[in-house]
XYZ file of C-alpha atoms in Angstrom:
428
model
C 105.267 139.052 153.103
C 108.158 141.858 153.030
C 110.852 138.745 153.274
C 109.195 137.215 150.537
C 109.141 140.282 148.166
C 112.648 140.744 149.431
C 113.428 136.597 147.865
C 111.727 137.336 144.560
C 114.100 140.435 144.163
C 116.649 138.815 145.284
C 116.726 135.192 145.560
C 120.678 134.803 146.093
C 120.049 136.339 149.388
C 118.023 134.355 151.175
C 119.058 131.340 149.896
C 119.648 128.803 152.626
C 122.772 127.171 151.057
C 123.882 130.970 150.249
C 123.626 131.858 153.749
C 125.320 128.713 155.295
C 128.295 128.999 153.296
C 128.818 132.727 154.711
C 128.690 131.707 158.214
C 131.527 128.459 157.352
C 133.516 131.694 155.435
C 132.983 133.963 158.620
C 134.343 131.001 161.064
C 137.359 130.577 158.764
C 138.148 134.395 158.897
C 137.328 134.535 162.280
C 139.846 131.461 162.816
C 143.043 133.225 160.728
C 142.219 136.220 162.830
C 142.441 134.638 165.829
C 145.473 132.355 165.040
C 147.217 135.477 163.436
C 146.639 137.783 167.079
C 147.908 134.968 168.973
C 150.931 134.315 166.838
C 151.625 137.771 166.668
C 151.186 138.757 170.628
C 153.625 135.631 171.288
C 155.761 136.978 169.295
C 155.668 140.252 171.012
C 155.539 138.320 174.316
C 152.353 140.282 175.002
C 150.381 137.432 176.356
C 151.663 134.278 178.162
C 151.433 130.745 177.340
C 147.990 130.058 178.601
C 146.322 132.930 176.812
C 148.510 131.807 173.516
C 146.875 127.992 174.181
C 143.577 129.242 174.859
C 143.582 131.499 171.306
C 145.293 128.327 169.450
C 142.137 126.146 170.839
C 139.658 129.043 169.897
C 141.165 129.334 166.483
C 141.122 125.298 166.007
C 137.799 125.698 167.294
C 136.494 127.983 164.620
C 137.913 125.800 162.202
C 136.405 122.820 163.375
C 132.493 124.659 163.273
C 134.063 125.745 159.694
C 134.838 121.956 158.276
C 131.354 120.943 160.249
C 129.194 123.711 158.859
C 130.703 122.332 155.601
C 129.607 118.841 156.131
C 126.213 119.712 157.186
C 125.856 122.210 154.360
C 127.018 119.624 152.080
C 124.679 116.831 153.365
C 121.827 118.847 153.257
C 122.420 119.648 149.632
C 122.227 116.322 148.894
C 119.375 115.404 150.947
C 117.647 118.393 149.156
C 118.953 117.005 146.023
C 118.086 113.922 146.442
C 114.816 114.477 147.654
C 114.005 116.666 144.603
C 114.832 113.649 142.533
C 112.398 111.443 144.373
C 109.802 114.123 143.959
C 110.404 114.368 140.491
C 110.283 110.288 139.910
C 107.057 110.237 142.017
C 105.671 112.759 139.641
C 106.316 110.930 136.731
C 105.683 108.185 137.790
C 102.004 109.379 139.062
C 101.824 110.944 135.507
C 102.967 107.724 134.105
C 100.136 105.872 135.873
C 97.847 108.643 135.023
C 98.296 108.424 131.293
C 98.545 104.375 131.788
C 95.022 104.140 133.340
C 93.736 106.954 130.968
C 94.720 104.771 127.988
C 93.629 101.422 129.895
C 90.440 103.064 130.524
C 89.459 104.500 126.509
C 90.660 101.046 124.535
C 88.316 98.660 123.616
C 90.207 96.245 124.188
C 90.440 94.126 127.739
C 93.882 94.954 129.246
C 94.628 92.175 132.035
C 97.017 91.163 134.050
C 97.844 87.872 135.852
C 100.661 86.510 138.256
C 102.528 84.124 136.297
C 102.806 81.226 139.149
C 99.367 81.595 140.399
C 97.290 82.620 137.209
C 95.721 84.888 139.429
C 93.921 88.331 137.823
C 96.104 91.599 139.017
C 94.195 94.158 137.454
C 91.754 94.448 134.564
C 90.676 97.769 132.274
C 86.909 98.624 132.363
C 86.971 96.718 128.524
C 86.282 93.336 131.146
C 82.614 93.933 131.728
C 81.427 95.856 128.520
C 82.762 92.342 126.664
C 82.109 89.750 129.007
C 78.974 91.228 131.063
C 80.748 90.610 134.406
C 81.883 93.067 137.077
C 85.078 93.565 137.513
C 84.855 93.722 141.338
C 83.557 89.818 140.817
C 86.765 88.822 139.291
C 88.244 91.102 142.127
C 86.472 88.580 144.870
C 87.646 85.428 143.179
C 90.718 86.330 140.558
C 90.612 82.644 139.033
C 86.698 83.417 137.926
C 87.606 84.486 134.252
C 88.319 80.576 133.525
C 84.708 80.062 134.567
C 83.926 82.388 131.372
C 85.310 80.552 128.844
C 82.929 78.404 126.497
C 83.502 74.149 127.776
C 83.863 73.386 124.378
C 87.504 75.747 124.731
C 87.835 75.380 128.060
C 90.470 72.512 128.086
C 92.417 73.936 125.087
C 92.650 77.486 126.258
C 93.902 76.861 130.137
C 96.260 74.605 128.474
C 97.786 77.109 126.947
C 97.548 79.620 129.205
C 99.856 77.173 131.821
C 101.490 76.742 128.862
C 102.382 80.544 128.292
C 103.523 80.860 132.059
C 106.879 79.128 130.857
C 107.274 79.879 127.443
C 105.737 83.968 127.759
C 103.634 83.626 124.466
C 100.179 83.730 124.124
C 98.144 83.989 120.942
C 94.615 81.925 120.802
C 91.504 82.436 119.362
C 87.927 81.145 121.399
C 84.584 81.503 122.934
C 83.636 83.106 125.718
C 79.850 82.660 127.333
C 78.181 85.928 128.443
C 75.757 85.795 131.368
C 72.794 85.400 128.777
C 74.364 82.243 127.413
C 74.775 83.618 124.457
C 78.652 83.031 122.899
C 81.249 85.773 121.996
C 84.287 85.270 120.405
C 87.809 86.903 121.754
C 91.410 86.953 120.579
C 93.690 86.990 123.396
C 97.439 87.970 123.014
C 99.483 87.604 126.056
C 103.340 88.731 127.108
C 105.642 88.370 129.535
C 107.276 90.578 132.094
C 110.528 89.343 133.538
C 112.504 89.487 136.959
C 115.705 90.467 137.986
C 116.434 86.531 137.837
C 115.365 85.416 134.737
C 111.750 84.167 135.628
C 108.474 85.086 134.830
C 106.738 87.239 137.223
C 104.068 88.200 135.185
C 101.862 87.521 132.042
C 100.293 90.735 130.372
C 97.836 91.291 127.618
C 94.941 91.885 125.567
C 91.568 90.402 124.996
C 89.967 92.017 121.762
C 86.466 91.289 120.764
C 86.434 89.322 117.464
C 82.781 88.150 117.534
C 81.748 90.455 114.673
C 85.172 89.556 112.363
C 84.146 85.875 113.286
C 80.513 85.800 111.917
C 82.232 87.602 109.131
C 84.420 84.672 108.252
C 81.853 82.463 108.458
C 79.297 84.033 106.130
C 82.291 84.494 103.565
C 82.872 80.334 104.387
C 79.402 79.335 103.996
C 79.050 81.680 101.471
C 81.956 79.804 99.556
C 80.415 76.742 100.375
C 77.017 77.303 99.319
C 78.877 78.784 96.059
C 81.077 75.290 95.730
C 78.140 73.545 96.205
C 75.930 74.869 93.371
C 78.450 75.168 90.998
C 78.890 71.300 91.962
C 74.940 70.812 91.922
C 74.957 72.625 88.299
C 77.181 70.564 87.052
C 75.843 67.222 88.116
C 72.447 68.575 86.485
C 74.225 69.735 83.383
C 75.805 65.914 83.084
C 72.492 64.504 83.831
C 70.518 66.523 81.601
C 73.288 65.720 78.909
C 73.393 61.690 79.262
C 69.321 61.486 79.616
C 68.953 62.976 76.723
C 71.940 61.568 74.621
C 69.719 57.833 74.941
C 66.341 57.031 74.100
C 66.031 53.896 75.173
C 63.969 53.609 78.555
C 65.998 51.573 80.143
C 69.393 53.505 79.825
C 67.563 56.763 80.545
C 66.259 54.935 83.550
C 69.804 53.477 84.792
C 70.929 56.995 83.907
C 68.686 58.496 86.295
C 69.842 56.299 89.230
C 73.605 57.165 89.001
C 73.313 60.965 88.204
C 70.760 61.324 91.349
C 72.933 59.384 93.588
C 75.970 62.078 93.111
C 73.393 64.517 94.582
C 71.456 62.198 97.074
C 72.989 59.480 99.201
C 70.238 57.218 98.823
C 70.556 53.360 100.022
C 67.836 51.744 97.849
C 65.455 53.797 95.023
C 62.863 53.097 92.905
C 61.197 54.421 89.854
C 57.917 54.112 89.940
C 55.567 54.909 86.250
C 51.650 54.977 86.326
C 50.122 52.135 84.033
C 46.983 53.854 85.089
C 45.640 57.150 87.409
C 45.866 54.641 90.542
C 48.076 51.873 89.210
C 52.025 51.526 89.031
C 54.217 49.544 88.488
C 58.586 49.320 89.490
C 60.200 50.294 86.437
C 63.805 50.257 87.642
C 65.085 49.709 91.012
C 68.499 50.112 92.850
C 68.306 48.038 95.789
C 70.852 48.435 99.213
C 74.225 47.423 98.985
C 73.803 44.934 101.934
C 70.717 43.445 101.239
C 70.907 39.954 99.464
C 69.637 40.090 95.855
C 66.274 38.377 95.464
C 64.347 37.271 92.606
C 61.784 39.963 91.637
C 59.192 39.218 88.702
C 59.005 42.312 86.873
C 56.964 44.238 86.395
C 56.226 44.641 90.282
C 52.679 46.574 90.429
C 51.436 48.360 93.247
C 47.870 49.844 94.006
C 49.158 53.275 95.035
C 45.478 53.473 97.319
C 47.447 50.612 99.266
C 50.232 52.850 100.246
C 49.126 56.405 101.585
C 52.273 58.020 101.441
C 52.226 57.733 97.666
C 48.916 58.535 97.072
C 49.676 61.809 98.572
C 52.397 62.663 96.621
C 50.133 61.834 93.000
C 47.196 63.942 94.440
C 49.596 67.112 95.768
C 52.242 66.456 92.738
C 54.640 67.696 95.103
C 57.187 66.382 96.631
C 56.965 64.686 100.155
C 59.892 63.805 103.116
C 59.853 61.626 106.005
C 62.479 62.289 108.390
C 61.716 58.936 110.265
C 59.033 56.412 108.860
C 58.630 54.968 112.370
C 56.899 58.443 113.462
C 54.729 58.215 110.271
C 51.321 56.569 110.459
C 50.429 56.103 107.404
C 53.784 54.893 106.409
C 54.066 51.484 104.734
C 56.990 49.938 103.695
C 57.579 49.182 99.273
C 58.089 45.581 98.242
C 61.744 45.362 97.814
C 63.292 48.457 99.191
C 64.285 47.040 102.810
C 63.518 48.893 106.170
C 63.696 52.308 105.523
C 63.792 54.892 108.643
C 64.047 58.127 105.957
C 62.023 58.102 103.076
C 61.691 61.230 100.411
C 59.586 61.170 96.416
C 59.316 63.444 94.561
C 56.321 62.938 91.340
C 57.961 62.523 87.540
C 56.289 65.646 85.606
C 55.846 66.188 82.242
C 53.840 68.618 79.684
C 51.269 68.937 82.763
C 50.992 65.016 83.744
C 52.616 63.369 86.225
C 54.581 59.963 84.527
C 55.107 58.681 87.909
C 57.285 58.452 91.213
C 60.484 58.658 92.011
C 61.438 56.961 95.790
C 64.691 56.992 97.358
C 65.104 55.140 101.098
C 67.823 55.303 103.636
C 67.765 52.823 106.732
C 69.550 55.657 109.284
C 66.569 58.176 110.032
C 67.430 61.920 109.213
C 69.480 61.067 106.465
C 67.756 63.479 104.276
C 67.386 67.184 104.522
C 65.197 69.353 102.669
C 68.126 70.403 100.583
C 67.983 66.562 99.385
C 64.419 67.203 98.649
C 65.296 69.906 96.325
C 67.949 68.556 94.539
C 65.676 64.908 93.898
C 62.896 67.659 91.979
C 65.683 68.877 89.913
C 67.202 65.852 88.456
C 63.328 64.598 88.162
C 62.797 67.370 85.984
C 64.938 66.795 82.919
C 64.272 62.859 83.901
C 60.487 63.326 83.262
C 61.056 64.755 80.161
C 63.745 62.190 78.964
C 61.183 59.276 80.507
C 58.525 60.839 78.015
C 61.004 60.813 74.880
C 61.619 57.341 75.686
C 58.156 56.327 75.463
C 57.961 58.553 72.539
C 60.495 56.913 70.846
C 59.442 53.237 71.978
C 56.181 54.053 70.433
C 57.543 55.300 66.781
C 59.588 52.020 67.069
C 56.288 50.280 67.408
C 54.738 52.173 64.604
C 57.825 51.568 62.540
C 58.142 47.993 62.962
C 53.974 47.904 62.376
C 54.846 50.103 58.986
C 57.259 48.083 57.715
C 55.639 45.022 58.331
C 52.381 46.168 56.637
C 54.553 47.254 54.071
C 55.976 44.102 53.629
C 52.845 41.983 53.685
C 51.504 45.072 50.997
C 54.434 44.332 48.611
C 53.631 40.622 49.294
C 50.314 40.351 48.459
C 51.345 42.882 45.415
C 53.671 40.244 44.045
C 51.306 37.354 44.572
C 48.765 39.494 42.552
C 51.590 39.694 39.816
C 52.493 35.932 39.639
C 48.450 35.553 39.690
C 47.866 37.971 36.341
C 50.629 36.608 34.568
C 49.314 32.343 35.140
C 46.209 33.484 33.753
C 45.156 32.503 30.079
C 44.876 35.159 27.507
């Protein structure tokens, strides 16, 4: 305890180095003393030969310890230098892995590691089980096990790359991952390379962020935009139709009319329109057969007994409107004269001021073609169609009533002037 009070005083002199160079100076001194005596007592012939050799060979002696001590001071310097370095280096380099695994440990982010020739994992951050629901000590037993993560559909794709990365050193894709519940996640995965002394990749490093939240993101905005696309589509193909069924009052162009604009909105094979002659009778007032069928002679007006056909006669009682995925899982379903085998089937009832005018069937021979969204679109267009179906008949029926006028009116003015030619025959 006294020596070391005696240090912190004075460090100079306990210094090791401080005190090994004293001892070389002391064997040098000690050496030009002796040399100097025995130079000087030959001189004086106060010794003989021998004793002059013998103080020569102490004095070369001393000198000898001197350069020595110097060499072994001088090593030791170094090795005390150099091991200070190392000390230092392991230090940082224990504070460099400190602060590495403190910021590996914190991101959010996976932070892996894998040998470039074998694709092997080297290390992963704690990030690799929060996002994938696996243990790290798993991937830890069998390092190729994060491939077996990745959704099939990606699977191909994303290993691909990944070999691919191994010799070029860039990474960047985009894909699904399967958690343990089965349920899908969605990672972007960046990857880098770290290079030899030779040239080569050693090593492929990176980051696996989870994008799963971003991704539903971009896909509401899509559909969104879609769904947005799509209406502004749907309200214009209602606007047209609205336009050219009431622009003609003629039944059969608003019929024809109602075909084509329905069929930008539907994709129908074969339709029909069907109008009520009577609360139980009908009869085909326009139909748009399939493109492959071969065109047969019909004799219009085709009438029907909706009793005969169920599916109909459900659609008048509930006035709404009625779809049949597949007619072949459909009992009651039988087949219109005309309209071909159908395997989807959707009608929707013709409405107007409170009375339904009749039926509107469309057919498809590939079951599931239509989708409730077809449904609704069919009861839109029928909307605007009913009405234009009822002007029609409107309007056929003041033709009627006009033709009827004028040709009362003509057989008035007839008899008129007969009466006239009659008057003026008679005698006065």
């Amino acid at each position: 305890m006294e020596q070391d009070s005696q240090l912190r005083r004075n460090p100079s002199r306990g210094h090791p180095s401080q005190l090994g160079w004293r001892i070389s100076a002391t064997l040098f001194c000690l050496a030009l003393v002796i040399l100097a005596a025995t130079l000087l007592a030959t001189r004086l012939h106060a010794i003989d030969l021998s004793s002059m050799l013998l103080g020569i060979a102490l004095a070369t002696f001393c000198v000898v310890l001197f350069f020595f001590s110097r060499f072994l001071l001088t090593a030791r310097e170094q090795h005390r230098q150099a091991t200070k370095a190392l000390d230092s280096t392991e230090t940082s380099l224990l504070e460099s892995e400190e602060r590495f695994r403190q910021m590996a440990d914190n991101i959010q982010e996976i932070f892996w590691m894998i040998d470039a020739e074998t694709r092997k994992t080297l290390y992963v951050n704690p990030a690799y089980e929060t996002i994938t629901g696996r243990s790290r000590e798993a991937l830890k037993e069998n390092p190729l096990s994060y491939e077996e993560i990745i959704h099939p559909d990606d699977r191909v794709q994303v290993l691909f790359k990944l070999d691919e990365a191994t010799r070029t050193g860039n990474l960047d894709e985009r894909f699904r991952i399967v958690l343990p519940s089965g349920d899908p996640r969605w990672v972007w995965v960046r990857g880098f390379p770290v290079w030899d002394g030779k040239g080569r990749i050693r090593q492929l490093v990176g980051t696996a962020l989870d994008i799963t939240t971003q991704k539903h993101a971009e896909e509401e905005v899509t559909r969104n935009l879609s769904m947005a696309q799509s209406a502004w589509a749907e309200a214009d193909v209602m606007r047209k139709a609205t336009l050219a069924l009431t622009q003609d009052l003629r039944m059969d162009n608003v019929l024809d009319t109602l075909l084509q604009s329905l069929l930008e909105l539907v994709p129908y094979e074969s339709a029909q329109i069907l109008l009520l002659e009577s609360d139980s009778r009908m009869f085909v007032a326009r139909e748009a057969p399939r493109a492959d069928t071969v065109k047969q002679a019909v004799k219009y007006p085709l009438t029907l007994a909706a009793a005969d056909f169920p599916v109909l006669q459900r659609v008048l009682v509930s006035r709404n409107g009625l779809l049949i995925p597949d007619t072949k899982q459909e009992q009651e379903w039988h087949a219109l004269r005309g309209s071909g085998p159908l395997r989807s089937w959707l009608c929707v009832p013709l409405l107007a001021s409170r009375q339904t005018l009749g039926l509107l069937s469309l057919g498809h021979p590939i079951p599931g073609s239509f989708t409730q969204e077809h449904l609704r679109l069919a009861r839109s267009v029928a909307i605007p169609a009913a009405a234009a179906i009822q002007n029609a008949r409107l309007y056929e029926c003041a033709q009627i009533y006009g033709t009827e006028l004028e040709k009362r009116t003509a057989d008035l003015e007839e008899a008129q002037t007969a009466l006239q030619r009659l008057q003026t025959r008679r005698p006065s």
